Tab-separated table of C-alpha atoms and ligand atoms in Angstrom:
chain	number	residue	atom	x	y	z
A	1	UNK	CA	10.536	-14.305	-34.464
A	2	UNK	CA	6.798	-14.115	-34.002
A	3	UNK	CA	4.986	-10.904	-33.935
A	4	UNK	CA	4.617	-11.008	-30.646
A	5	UNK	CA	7.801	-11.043	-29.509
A	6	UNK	CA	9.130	-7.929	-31.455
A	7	UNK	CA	9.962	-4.978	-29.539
A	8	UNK	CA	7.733	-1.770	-29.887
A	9	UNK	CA	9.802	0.790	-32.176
A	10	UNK	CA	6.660	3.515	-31.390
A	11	UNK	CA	7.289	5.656	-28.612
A	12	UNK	CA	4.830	8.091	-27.114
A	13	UNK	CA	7.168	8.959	-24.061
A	14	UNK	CA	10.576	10.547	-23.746
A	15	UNK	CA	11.323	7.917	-21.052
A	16	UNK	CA	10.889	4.722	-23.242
A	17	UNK	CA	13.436	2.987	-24.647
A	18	UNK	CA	14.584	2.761	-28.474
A	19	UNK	CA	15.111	-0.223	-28.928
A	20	UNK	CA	18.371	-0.244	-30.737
A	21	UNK	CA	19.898	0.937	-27.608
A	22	UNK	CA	19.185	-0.931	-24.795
A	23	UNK	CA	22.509	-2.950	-24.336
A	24	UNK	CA	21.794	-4.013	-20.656
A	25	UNK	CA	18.427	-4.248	-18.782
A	26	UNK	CA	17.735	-3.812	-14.756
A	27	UNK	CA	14.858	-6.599	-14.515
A	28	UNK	CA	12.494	-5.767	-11.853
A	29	UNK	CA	11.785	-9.950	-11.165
A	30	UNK	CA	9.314	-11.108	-8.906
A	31	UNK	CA	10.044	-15.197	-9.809
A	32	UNK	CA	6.193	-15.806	-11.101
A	33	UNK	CA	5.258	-16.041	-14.721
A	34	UNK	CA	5.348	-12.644	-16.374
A	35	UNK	CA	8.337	-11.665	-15.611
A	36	UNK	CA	10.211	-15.014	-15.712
A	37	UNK	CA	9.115	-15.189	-19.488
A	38	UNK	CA	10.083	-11.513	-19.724
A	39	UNK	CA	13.555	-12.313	-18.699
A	40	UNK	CA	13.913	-14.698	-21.586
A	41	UNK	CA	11.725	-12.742	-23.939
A	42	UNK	CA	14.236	-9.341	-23.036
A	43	UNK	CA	17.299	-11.346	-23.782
A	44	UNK	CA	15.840	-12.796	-26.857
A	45	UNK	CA	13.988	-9.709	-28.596
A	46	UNK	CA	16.469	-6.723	-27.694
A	47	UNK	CA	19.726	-9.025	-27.561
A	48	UNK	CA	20.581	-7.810	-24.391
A	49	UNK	CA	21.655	-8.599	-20.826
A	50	UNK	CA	19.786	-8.845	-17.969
A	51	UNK	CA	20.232	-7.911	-14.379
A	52	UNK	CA	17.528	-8.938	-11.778
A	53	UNK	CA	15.995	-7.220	-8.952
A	54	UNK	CA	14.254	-8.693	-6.471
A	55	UNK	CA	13.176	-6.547	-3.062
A	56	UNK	CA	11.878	-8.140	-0.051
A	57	UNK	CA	8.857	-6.283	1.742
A	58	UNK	CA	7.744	-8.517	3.585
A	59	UNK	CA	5.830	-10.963	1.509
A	60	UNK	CA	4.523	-13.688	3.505
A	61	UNK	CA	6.082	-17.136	2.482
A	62	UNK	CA	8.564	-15.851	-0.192
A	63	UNK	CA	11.969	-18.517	-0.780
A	64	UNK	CA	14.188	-15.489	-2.186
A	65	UNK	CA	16.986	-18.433	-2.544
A	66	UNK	CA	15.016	-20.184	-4.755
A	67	UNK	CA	13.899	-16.817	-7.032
A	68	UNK	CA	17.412	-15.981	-7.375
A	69	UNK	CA	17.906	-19.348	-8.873
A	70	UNK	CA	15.752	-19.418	-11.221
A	71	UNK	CA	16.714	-15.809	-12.576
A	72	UNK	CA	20.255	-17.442	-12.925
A	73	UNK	CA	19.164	-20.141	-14.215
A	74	UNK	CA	16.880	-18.219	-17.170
A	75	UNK	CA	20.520	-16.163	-18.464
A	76	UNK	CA	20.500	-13.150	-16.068
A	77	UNK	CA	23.668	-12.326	-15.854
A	78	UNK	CA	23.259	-11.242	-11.877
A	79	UNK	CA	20.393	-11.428	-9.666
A	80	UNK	CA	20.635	-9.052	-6.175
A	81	UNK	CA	18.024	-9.926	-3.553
A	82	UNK	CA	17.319	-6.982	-1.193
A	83	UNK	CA	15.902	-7.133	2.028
A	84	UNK	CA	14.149	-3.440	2.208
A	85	UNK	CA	11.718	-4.080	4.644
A	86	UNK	CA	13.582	-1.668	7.356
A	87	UNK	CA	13.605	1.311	4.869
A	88	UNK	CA	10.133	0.277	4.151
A	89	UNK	CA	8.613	0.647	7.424
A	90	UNK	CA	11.027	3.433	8.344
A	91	UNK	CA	10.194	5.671	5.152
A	92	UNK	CA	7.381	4.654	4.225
A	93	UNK	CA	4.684	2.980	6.487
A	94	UNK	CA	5.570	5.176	9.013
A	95	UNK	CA	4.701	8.506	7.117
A	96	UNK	CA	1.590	6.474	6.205
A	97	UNK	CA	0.682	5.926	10.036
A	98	UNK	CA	1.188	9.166	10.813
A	99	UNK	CA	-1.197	10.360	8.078
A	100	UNK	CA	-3.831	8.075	8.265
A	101	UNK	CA	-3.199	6.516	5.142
A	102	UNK	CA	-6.285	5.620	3.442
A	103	UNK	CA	-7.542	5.801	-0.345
A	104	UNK	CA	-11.118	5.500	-1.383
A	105	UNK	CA	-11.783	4.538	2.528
A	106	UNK	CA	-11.019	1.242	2.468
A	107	UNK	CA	-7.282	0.984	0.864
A	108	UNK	CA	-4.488	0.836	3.230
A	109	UNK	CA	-2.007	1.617	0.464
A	110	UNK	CA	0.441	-0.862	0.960
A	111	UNK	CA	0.896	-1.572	-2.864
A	112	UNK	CA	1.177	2.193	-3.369
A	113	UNK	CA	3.860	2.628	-0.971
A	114	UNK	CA	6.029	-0.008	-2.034
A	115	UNK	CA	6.129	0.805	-5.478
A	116	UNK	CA	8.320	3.927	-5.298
A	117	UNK	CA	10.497	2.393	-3.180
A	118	UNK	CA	10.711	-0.441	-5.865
A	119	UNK	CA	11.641	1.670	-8.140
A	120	UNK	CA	14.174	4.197	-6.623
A	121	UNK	CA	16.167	0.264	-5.527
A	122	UNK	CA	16.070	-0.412	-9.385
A	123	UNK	CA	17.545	3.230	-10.010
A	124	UNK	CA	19.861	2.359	-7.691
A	125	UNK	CA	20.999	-0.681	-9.049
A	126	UNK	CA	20.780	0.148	-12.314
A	127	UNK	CA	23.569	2.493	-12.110
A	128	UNK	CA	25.738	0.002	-9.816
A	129	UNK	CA	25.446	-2.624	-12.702
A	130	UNK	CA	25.674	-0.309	-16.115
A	131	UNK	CA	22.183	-0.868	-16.996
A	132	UNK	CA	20.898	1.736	-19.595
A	133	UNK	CA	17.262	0.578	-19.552
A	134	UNK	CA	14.576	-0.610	-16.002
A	135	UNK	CA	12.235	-3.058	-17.085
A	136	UNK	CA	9.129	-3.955	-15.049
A	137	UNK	CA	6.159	-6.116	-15.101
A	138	UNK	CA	3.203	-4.167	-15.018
A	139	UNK	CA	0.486	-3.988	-17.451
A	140	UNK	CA	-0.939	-1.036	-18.874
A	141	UNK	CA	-4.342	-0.924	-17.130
A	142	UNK	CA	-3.030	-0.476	-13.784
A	143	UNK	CA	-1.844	2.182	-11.058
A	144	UNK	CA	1.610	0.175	-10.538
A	145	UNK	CA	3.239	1.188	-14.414
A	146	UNK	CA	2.307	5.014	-13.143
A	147	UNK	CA	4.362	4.768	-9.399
A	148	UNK	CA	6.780	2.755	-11.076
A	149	UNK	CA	7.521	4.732	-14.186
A	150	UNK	CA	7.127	8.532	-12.583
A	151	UNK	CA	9.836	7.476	-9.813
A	152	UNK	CA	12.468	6.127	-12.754
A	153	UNK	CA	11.508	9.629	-15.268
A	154	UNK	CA	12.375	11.435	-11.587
A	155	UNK	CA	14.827	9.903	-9.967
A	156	UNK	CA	16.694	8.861	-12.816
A	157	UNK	CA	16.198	10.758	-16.215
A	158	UNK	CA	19.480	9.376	-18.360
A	159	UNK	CA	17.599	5.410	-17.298
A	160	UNK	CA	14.661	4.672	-20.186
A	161	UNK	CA	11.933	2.066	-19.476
A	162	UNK	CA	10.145	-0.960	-21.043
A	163	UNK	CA	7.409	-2.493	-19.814
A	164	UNK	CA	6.310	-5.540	-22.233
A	165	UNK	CA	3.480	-6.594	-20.685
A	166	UNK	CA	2.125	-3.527	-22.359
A	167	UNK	CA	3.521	-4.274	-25.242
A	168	UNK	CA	4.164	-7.916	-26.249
A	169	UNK	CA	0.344	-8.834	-26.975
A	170	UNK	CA	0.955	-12.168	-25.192
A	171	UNK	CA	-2.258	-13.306	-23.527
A	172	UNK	CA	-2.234	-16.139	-20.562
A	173	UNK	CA	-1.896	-18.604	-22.669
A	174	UNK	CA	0.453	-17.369	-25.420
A	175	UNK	CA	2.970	-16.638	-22.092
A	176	UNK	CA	2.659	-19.928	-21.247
A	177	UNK	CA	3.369	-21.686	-24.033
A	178	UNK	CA	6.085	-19.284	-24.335
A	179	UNK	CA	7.313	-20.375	-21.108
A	180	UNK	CA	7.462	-24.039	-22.311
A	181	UNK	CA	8.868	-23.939	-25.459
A	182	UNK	CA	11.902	-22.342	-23.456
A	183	UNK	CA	11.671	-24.502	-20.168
A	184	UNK	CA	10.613	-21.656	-17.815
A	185	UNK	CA	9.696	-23.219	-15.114
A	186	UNK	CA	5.967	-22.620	-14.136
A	187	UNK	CA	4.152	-23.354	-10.843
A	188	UNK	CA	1.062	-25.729	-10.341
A	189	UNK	CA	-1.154	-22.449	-9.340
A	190	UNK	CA	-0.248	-20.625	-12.381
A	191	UNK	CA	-0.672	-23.881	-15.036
A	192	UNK	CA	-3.666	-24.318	-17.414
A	193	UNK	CA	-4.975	-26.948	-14.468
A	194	UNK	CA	-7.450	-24.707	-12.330
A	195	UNK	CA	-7.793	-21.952	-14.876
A	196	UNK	CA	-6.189	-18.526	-14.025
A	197	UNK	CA	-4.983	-17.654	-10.877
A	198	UNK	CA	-5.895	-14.463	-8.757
A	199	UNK	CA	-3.525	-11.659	-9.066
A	200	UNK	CA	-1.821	-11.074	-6.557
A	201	UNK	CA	0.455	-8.206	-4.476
A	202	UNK	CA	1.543	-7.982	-0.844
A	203	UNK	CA	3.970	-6.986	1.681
A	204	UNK	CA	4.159	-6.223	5.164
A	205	UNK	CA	0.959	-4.144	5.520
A	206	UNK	CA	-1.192	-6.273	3.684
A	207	UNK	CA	-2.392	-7.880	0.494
A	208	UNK	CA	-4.241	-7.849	-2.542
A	209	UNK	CA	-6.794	-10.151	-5.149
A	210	UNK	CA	-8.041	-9.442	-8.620
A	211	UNK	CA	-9.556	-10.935	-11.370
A	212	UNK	CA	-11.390	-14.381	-11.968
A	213	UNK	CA	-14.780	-13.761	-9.652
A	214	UNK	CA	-13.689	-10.466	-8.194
A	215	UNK	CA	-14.526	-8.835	-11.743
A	216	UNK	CA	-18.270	-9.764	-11.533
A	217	UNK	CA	-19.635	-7.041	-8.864
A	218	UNK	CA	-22.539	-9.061	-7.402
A	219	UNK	CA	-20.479	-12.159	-6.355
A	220	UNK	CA	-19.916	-12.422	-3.182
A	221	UNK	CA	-15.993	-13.291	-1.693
A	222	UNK	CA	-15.478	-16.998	-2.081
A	223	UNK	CA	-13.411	-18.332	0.489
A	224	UNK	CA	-10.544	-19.493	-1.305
A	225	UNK	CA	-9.203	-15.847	-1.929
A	226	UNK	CA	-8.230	-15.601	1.725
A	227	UNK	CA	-5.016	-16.499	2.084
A	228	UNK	CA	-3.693	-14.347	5.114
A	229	UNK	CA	-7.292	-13.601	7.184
A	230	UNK	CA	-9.002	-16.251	9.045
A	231	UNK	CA	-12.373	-16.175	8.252
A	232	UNK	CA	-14.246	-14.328	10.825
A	233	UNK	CA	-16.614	-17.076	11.312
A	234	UNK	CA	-13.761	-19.337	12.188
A	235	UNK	CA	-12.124	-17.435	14.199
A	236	UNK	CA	-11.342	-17.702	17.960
A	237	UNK	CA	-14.961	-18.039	20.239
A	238	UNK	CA	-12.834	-15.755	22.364
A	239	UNK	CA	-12.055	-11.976	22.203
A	240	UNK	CA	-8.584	-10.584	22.594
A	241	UNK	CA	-7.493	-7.524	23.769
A	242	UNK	CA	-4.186	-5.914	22.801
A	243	UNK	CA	-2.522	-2.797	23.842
A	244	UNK	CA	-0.363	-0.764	21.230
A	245	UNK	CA	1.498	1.771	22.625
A	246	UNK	CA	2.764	4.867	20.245
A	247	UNK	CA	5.608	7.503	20.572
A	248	UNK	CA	5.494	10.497	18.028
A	249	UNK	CA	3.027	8.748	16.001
A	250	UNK	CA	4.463	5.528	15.279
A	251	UNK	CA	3.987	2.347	17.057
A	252	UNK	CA	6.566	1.489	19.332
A	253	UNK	CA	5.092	-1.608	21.487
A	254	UNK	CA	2.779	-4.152	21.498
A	255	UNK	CA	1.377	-5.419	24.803
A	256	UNK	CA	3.998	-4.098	26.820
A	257	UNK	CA	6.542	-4.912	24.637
A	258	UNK	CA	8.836	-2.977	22.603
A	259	UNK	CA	9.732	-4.220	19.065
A	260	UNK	CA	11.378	-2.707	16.423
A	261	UNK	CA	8.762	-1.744	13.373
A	262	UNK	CA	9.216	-4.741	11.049
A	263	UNK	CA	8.599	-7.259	13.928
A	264	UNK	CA	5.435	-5.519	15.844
A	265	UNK	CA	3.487	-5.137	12.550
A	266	UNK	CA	4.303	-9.245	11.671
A	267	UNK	CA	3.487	-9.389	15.061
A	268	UNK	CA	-0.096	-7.587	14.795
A	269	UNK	CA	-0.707	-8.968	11.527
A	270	UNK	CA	-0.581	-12.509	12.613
A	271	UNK	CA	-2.603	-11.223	15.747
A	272	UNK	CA	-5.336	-9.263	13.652
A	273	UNK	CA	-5.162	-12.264	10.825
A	274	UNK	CA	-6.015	-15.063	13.870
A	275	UNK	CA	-9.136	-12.994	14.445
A	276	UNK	CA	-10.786	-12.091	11.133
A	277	UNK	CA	-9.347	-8.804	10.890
A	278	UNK	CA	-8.536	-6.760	8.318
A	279	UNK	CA	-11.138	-8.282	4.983
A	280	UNK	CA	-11.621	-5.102	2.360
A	281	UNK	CA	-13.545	-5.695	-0.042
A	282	UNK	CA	-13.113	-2.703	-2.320
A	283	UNK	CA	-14.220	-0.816	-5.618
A	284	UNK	CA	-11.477	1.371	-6.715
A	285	UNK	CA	-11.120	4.538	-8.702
A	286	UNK	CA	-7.660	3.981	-10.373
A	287	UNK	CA	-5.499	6.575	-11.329
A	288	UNK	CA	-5.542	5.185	-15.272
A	289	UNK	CA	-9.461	5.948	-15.500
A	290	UNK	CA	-10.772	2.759	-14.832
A	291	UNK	CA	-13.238	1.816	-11.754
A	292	UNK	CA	-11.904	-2.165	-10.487
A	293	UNK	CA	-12.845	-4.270	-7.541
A	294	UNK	CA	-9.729	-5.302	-5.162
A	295	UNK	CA	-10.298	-7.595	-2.039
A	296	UNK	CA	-7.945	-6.927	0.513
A	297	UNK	CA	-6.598	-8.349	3.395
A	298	UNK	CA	-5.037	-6.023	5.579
A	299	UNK	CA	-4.756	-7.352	9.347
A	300	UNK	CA	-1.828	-4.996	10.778
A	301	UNK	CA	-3.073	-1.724	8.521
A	302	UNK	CA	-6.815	-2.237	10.406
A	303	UNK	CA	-5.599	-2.400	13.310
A	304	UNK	CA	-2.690	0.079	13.606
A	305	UNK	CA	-4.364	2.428	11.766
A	306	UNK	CA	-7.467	2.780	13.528
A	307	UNK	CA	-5.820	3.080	17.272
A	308	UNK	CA	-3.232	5.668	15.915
A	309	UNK	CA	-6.081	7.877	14.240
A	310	UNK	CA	-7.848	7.062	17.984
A	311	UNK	CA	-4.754	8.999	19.844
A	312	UNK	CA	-4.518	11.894	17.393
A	313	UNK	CA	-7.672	12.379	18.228
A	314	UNK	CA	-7.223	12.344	22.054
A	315	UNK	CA	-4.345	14.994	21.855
A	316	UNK	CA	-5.410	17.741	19.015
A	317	UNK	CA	-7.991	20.021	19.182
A	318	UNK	CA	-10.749	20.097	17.428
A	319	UNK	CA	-9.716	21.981	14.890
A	320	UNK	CA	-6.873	20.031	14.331
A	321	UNK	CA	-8.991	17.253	13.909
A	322	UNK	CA	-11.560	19.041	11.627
A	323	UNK	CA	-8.520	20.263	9.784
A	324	UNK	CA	-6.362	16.943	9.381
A	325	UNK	CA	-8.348	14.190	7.475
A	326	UNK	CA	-8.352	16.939	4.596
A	327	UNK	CA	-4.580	16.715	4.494
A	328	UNK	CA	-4.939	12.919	5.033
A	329	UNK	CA	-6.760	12.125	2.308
A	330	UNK	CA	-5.023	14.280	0.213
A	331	UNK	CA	-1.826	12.748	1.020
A	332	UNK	CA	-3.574	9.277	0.278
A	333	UNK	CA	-4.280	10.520	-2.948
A	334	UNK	CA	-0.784	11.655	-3.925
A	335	UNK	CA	0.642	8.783	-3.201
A	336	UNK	CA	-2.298	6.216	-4.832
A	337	UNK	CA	-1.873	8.277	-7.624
A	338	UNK	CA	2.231	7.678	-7.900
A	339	UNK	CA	3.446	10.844	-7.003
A	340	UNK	CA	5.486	10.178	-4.200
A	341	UNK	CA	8.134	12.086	-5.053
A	342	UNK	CA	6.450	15.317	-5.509
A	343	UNK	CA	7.134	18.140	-3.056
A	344	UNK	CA	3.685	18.496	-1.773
A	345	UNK	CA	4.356	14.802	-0.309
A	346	UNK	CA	6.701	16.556	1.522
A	347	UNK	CA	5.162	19.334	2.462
A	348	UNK	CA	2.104	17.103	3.771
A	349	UNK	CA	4.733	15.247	5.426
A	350	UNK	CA	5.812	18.346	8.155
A	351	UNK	CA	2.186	19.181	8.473
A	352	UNK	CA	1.985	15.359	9.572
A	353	UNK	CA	5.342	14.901	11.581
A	354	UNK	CA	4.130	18.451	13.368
A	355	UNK	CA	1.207	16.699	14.452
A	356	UNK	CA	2.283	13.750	15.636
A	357	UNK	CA	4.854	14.801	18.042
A	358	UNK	CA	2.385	14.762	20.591
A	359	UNK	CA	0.708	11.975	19.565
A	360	UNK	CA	2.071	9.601	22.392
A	361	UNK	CA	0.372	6.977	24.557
A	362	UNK	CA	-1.087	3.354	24.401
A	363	UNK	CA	-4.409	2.168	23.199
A	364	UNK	CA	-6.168	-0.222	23.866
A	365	UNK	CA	-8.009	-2.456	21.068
A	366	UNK	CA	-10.408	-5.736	20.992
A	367	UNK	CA	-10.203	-8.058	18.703
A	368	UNK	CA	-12.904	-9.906	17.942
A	369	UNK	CA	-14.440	-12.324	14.799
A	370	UNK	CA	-13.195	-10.208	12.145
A	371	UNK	CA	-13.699	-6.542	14.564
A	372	UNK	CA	-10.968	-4.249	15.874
A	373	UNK	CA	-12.359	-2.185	19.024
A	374	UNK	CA	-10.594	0.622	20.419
A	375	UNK	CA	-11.947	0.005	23.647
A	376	UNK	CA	-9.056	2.020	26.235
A	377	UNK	CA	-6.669	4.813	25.876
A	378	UNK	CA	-4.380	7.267	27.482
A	379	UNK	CA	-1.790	9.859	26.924
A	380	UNK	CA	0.111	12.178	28.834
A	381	UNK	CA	-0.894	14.573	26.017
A	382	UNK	CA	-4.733	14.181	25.874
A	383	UNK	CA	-6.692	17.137	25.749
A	384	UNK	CA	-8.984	15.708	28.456
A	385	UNK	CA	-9.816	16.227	31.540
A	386	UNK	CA	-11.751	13.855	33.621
A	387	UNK	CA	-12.719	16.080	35.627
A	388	UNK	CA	-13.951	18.826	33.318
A	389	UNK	CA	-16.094	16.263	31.480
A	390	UNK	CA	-17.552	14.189	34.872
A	391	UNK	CA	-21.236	14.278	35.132
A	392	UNK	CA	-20.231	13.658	38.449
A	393	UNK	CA	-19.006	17.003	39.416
A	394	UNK	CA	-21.411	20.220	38.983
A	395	UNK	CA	-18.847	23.332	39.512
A	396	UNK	CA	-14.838	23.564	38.817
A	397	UNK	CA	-12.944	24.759	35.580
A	398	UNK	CA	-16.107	24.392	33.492
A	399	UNK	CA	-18.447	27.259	34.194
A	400	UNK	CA	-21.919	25.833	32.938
A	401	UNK	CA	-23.174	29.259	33.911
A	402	UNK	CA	-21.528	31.014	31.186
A	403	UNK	CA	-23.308	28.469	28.616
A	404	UNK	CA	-26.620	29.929	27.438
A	405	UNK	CA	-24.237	33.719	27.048
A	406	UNK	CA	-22.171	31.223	24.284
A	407	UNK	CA	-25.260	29.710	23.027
A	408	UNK	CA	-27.264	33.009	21.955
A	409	UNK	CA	-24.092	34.143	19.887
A	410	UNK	CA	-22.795	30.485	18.754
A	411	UNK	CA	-26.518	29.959	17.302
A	412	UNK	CA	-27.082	34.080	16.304
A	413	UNK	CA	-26.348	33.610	12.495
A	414	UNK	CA	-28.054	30.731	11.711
A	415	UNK	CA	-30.996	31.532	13.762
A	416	UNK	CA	-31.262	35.056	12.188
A	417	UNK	CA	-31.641	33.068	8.620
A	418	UNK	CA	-34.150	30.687	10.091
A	419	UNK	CA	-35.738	33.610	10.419
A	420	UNK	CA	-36.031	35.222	7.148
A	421	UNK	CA	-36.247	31.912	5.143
A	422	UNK	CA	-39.685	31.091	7.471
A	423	UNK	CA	-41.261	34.488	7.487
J	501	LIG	N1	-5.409	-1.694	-6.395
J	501	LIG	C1	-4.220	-1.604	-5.607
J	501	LIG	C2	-3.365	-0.448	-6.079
J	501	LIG	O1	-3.567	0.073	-7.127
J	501	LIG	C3	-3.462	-2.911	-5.568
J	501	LIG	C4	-2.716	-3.220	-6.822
J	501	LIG	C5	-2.047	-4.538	-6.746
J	501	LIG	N2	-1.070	-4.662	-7.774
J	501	LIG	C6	-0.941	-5.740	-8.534
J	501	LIG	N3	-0.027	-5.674	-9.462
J	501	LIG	N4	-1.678	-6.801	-8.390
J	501	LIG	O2	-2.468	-0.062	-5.380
């Protein structure tokens, strides 16, 4: 046995494994190279079995047949395909909608919020098949080991973790030639042939690139890292206008049309994706310390996102919506940062669900060469009055009489230190 492909014996958390006892691993498999040689490597470092895990949220173009297949056919001893994309949306995206979900501005979250999901289906199964020990994929410079790993040390505290990708000092190459020398299948896109691949994460509300160009700063997208978006200069000559219609907060039809959540975000996706929508091209604080540059493309998220924040708007007051994008980003942060489990998600969560009961109606939004325009709305619930606000009109509700009286004390502090900083 190479170096490489010992097992760490140092420990520097209570939730990793000793080696000597893990018996039987829960394999969080995605089909793609790491953790295909990691399902060989785990059988043949530790001597033990392997389960697989593989959870459908709603990756575009996944064959879950043919990942189950070749998990089988690499020694795992089972491999359970899960279709969690209803729990997903449900628990999940939905909280997310409702709070505005956003990190750093730009980030729709959607890698953020499927992690602890992930993770509390390998708890899950772990148990179900005897598994002492979750093993997952990530590396140890990302935000992913941190959701991962903090849901398993919660949810679960008798399950330990590995994660060799931290560990086994492969590089690229070294994995595969690894992945030869034990006929593990690998794909044209991730041979030697056109030099690394992008890395790559998605699900139903959108997806992720890193690495190869993305890493140098000053160079611009190239075009062959949009996989999902049209780009906007080749998208329709011809604006489209679609009408999403909310209840409580979460979308509920699109154009009339009432859909249950998986299908009208695949439906708005393809929708926002058809006209340029939805291209992020991001620099990221991560949670780990270091400052990386993601492009995203995130169709259904910048389009559903923006028309529910639209609505909120139209039914709180102001000082619900000076108060709420405080909360918002807060809750953004917990759960970028992996901590979707702690109680002040929860908390956040009421505050948001509170909200949102009244947030009910249909907006309107334009799409257009890579632009979403909220260009119509109405709620029974808006805090508006047309005829309060008409130009139109001179005299009713508003008393414009009583506006000077409100002006002299509105403006009394601030005019009083004018005062004394100019004298
Ligand atoms: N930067 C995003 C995040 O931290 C996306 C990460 C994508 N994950 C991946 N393993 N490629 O949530």
């Amino acid at each position: 046995m190479s170096r490489a492909q010992q097992p760490p014996t140092q420990r520097s958390a209570s939730y990793e494994a000793d080696p000597e006892h893990v018996r039987r691993v829960l394999l969080l498999y995605s089909g793609g190279l790491d953790t295909s040689v990691m399902l060989k490597w785990i059988q043949d470092s530790y001597h033990a079995e392997v389960v697989c895990l593989t959870v459908n949220l709603g990756q575009p173009g996944e064959d879950y047949e043919v990942v189950r297949e070749k998990a089988l056919r690499l020694g795992a001893l089972e491999c359970h395909v899960v279709d969690a994309r209803e729990e997903f949306v449900r628990e999940y995206l939905a909280p997310a909608i409702k709070a505005n979900a956003l990190y750093g501005g730009g980030y729709p979250l959607f890698t953020a919020l499927g992690r602890p999901l992930i993770a509390k289906l390998a708890v899950e199964h772990a148990r179900a098949a005897g598994c002492d020990t979750v093993a997952h994929g990530c590396t140890g410079k990302g935000n992913d080991q941190v959701r991962i790993e903090a849901t398993i040390a919660t949810l679960a505290p008798e399950l330990k973790v590995i994660a060799p990708v931290r560990s086994w000092q492969m590089g690229r190459e070294e994995e595969i030639a690894y992945a030869r020398e034990h006929g593990i299948p690998i794909k044209s896109t991730q041979g030697t042939e056109g030099g690394a691949p992008y890395s790559i994460d998605d699900n139903l509300w959108g997806r992720s690139s890193e690495g190869r160009w993305i890493e140098d700063l000053a160079h611009a997208p190239d075009d062959d890292v949009f996989q999902l978006v049209t780009r906007p200069e080749d998208a329709p000559e011809e604006p489209e206008t679609i009408t999403l219609e909310f209840e409580r907060g979460v979308p509920v039809a699109l154009d009339g049309e009432r859909l249950a959540l998986v299908e009208l975000i695949e439906r708005v996706a393809a929708l926002g994706a058809r006209h340029g929508v939805g291209i992020v091209d991001h620099i990221e604080d991560r949670i780990v310390g270091l400052k990386v540059r993601d492009i995203y493309e995130v169709p259904a998220a910048a389009i559903v996102l923006p028309a529910h924040q639209e609505l909120e708007h139209l039914v709180c007051t102001i000082h619900q919506n000076q108060f709420k994008p405080q909360l918002d980003r807060h809750w953004a942060y917990l759960v970028y940062a992996g901590l979707w489990w702690e109680p002040l998600r929860g908390d956040l969560d009421a505050y948001m669900d509170r909200v949102n009961e009244r947030v009910t109606g249909t907006i309107g939004v334009k799409l257009y060469k890579g632009h979403a325009r909220v260009v119509t709305r109405s709620s029974p619930n808006a805090v508006y009055d047309a005829a309060l606000a008409s130009f139109a009109e001179s005299g009713g509700l508003f008393a414009q009489s009583a506006s000077p009286g409100f002006i002299e004390l509105w403006s009394l502090q601030s005019r009083m230190a004018w005062r004394l900083r100019n004298s």
